[in-house]
Short mmCIF file of C-alpha atoms in Angstrom, two decimals:
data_model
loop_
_atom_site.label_atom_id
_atom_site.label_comp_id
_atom_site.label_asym_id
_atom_site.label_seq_id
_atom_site.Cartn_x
_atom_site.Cartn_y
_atom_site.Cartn_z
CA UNK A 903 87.61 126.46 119.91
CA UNK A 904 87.79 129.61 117.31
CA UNK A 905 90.05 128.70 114.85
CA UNK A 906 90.57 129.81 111.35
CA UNK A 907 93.03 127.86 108.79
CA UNK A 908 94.21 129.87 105.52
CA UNK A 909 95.62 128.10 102.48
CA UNK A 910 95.90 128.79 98.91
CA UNK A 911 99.60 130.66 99.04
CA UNK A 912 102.25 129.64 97.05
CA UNK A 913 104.65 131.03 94.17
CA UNK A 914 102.83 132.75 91.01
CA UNK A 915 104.92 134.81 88.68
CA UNK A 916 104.17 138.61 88.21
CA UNK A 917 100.75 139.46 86.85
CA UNK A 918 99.05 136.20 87.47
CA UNK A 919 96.49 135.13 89.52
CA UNK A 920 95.89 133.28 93.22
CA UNK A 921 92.93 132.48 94.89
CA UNK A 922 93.56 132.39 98.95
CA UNK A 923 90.51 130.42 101.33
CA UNK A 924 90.17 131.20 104.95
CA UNK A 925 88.40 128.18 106.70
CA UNK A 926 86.26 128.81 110.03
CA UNK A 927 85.19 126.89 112.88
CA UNK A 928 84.32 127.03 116.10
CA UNK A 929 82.20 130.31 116.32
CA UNK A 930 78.67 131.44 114.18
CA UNK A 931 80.69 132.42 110.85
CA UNK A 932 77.70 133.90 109.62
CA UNK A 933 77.78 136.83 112.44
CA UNK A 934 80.88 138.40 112.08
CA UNK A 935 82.99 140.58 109.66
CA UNK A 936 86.19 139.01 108.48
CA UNK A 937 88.95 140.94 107.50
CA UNK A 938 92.45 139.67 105.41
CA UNK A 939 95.55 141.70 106.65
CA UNK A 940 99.52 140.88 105.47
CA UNK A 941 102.60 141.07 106.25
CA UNK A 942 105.47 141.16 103.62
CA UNK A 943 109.10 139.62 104.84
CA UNK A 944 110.29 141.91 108.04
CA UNK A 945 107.78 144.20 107.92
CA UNK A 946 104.58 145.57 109.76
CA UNK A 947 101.53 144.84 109.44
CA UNK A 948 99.22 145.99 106.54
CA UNK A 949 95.05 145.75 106.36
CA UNK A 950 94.40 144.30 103.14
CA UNK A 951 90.78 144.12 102.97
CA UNK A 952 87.38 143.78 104.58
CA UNK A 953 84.29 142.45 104.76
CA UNK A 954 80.77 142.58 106.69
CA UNK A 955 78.79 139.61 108.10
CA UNK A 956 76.59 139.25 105.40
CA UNK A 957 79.39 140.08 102.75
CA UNK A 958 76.72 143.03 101.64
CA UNK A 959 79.90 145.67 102.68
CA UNK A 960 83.53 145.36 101.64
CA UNK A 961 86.24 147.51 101.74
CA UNK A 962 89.71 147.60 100.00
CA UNK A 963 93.06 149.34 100.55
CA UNK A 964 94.36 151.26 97.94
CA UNK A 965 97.26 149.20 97.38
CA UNK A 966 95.00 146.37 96.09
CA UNK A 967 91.78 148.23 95.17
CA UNK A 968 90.65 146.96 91.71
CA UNK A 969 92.91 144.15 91.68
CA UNK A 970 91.75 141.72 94.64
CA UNK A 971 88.41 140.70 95.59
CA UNK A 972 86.95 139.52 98.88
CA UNK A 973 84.04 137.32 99.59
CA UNK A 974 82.41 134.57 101.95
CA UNK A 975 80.49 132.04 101.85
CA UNK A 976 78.38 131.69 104.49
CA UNK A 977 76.97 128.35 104.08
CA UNK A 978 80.32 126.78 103.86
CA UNK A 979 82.17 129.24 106.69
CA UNK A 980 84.64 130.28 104.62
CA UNK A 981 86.30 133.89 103.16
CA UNK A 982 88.02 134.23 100.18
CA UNK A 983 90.79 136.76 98.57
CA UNK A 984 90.69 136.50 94.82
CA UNK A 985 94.33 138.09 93.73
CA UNK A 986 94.80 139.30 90.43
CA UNK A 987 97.67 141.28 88.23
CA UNK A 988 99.60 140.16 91.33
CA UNK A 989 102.69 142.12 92.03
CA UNK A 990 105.85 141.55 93.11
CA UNK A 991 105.03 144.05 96.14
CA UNK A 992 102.61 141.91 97.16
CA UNK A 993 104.64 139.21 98.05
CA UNK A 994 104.03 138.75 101.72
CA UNK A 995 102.36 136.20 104.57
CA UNK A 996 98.41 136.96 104.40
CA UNK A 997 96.04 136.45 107.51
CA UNK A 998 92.68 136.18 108.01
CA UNK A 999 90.99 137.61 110.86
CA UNK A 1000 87.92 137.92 112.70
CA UNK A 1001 86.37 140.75 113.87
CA UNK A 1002 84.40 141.36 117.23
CA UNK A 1003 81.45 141.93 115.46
CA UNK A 1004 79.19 142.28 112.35
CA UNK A 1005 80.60 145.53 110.93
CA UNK A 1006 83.94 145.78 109.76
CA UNK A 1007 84.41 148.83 112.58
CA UNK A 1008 85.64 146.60 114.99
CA UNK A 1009 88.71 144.91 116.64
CA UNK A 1010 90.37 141.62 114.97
CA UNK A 1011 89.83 139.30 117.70
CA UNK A 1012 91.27 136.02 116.31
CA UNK A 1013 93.90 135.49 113.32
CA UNK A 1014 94.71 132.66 111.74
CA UNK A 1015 98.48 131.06 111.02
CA UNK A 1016 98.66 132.79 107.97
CA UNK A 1017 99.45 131.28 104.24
CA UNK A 1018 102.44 132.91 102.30
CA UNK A 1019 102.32 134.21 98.79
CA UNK A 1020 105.44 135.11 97.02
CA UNK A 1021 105.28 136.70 93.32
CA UNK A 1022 108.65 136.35 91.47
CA UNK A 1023 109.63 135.00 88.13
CA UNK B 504 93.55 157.98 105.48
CA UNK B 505 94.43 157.91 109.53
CA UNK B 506 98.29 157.59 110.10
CA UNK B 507 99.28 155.76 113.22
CA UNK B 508 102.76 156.90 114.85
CA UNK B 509 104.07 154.77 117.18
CA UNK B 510 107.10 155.65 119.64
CA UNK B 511 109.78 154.63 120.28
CA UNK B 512 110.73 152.21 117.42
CA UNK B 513 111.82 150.24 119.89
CA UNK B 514 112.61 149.16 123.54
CA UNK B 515 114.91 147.61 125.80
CA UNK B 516 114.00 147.29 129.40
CA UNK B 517 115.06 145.37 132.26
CA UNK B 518 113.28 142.45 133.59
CA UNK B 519 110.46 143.50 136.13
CA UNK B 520 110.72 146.88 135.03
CA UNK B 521 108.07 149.17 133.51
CA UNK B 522 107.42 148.98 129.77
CA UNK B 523 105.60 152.09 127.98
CA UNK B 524 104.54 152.11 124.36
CA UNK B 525 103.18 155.04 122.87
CA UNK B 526 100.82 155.48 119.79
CA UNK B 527 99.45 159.00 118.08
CA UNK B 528 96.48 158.88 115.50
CA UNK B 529 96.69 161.84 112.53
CA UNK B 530 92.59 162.04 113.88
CA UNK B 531 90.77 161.32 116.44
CA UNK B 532 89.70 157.46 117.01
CA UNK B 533 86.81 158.44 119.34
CA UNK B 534 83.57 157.60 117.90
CA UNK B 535 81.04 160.28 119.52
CA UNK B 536 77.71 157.53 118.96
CA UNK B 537 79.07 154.88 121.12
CA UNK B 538 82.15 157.34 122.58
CA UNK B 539 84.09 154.85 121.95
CA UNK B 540 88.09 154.74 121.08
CA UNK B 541 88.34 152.39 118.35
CA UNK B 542 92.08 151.47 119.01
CA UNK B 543 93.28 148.07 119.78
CA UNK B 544 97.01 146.60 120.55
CA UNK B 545 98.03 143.80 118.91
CA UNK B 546 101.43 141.49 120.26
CA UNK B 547 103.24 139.22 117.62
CA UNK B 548 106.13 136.66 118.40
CA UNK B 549 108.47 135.67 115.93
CA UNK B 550 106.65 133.19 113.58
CA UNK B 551 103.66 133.77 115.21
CA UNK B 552 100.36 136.04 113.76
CA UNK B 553 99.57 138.69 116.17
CA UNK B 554 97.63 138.35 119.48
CA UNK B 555 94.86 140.61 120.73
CA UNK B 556 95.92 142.70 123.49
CA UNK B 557 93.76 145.56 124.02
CA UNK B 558 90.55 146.47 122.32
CA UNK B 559 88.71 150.10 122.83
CA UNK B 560 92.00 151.57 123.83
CA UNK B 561 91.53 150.28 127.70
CA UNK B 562 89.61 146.51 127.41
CA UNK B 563 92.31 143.82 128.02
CA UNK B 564 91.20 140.65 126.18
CA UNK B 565 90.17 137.50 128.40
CA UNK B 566 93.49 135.87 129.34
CA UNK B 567 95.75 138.74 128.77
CA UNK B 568 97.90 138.77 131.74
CA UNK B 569 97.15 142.10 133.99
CA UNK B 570 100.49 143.47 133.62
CA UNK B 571 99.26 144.52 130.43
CA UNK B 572 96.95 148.06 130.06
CA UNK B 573 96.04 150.83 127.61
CA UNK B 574 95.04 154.62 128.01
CA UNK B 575 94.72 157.42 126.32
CA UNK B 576 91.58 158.79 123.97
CA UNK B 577 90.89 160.84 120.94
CA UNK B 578 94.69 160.66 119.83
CA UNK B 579 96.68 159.97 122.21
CA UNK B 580 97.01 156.06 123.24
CA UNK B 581 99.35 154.42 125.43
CA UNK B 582 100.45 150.67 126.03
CA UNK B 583 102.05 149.76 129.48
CA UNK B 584 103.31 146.49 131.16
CA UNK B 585 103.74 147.30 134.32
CA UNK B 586 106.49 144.13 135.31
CA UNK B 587 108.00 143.33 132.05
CA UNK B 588 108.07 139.21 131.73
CA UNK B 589 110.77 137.02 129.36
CA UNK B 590 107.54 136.51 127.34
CA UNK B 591 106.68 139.53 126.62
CA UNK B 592 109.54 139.61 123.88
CA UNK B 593 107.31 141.07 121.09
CA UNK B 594 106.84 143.52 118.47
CA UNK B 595 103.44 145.92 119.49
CA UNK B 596 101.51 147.01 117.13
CA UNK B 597 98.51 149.85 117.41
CA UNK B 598 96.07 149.73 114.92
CA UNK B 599 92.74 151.75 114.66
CA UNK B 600 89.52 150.70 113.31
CA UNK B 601 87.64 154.01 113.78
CA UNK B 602 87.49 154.17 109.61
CA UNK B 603 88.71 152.42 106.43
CA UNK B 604 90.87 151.58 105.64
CA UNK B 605 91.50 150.38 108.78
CA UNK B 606 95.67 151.16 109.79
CA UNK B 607 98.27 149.95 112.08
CA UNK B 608 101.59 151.74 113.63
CA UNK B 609 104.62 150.78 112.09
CA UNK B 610 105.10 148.31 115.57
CA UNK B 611 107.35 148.90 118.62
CA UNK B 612 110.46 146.22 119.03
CA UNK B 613 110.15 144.93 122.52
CA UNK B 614 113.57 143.45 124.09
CA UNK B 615 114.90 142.60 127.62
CA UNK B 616 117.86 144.69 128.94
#
């Protein structure tokens, strides 16, 4: 079975610093682009960031562009959102999600539960 | 970036009736290489992360009931149930993946009448 299980979230006051994990089983990590998209309290939804198969291609929203960082590690089937000079806008549920496919131009075809980060003081 | 308009904001109909969702792109989602729409529908329950409906703007996912389908290409897309169930209580959302960053509709409230 295809699952992925997020973790990391929690509480971090404004302008620190959270690193979120997205574990993966079930499917041949290695071959697909991942993508993180959130969610913030009664909202829609909002792509966050991307990134290809082989982690050689990723791809920011504006939003978070020079602030967070995606990567993967291959070997251990996992993604990873590094969140820094976290806002309080940011505050929101974050997902991980796999695409269809190797390039990041494709459907999300499986999401995890999602893992919620709230920024206040 | 691509906007993604969704109407209406949201939806009562009755049970067994016909449910249409409709979604505009600010540009066109066909990609001429593959000629492809790259539009998908996504369904998310309360406390839930959202489901995979409908990929390419028409491919219904394995195990999506039937009652669901899309249409529509280039701009214009278009999510139907055709027999609206109890469970299909949702918010819809559209989202394109034509370009980055990729973007979603603002979601369609789905409630029984």
């Amino acid at each position: 079975e295809v699952q992925l299980l997020e973790s990391g979230g929690g509480l971090v006051q404004p302008g620190g610093s959270l690193r979120l994990s997205c574990a993966a089983s079930g499917f041949t990590f290695s071959s697909y682009a991942m993508s993180w998209v959130r969610q913030a309290p009664g909202k829609g939804l909002e792509w966050v960031s991307g990134i290809s198969n082989s982690g050689g291609g990723t791809y920011y929203a504006d939003s978070v562009k020079g602030r967070f960082t995606i990567s993967r590690d291959n070997s251990k089937n996992t993604l990873y959102l590094q969140m820094n000079s976290l806002r309080a806008e940011d505050t929101a549920v974050y997902y991980c999600a796999k695409k269809g496919g190797g390039s990041c131009y494709n459907r999300m075809d499986v999401w995890g539960q999602g893992t919620t980060v709230t920024v206040s003081s | 970036d691509i906007v993604m308009t969704q109407s209406p904001d949201s939806l009562a109909v009755s049970l067994g009736e016909r449910a249409t969702i409709n979604c505009k792109s600010s540009q066109s989602v066909l990609y001429s290489s593959n000629n492809k729409n790259h539009l998908a529908w996504y369904q998310q329950k309360p406390g839930q992360p959202p489901k995979l409906l409908i990929s390419w703007a028409s491919t219904r996912e394995s195990g999506v009931p039937d009652r669901f389908s899309g249409s529509g290409s280039g701009t214009d897309f278009t999510l139907t149930i055709s027999s609206l169930q109890a469970e299909d209580v949702a918010v819809y959302y559209c989202q394109q993946y034509y370009s980055t960053p990729s973007t979603f509709g603002q979601g369609t409230k789905l409630e029984i009448k």
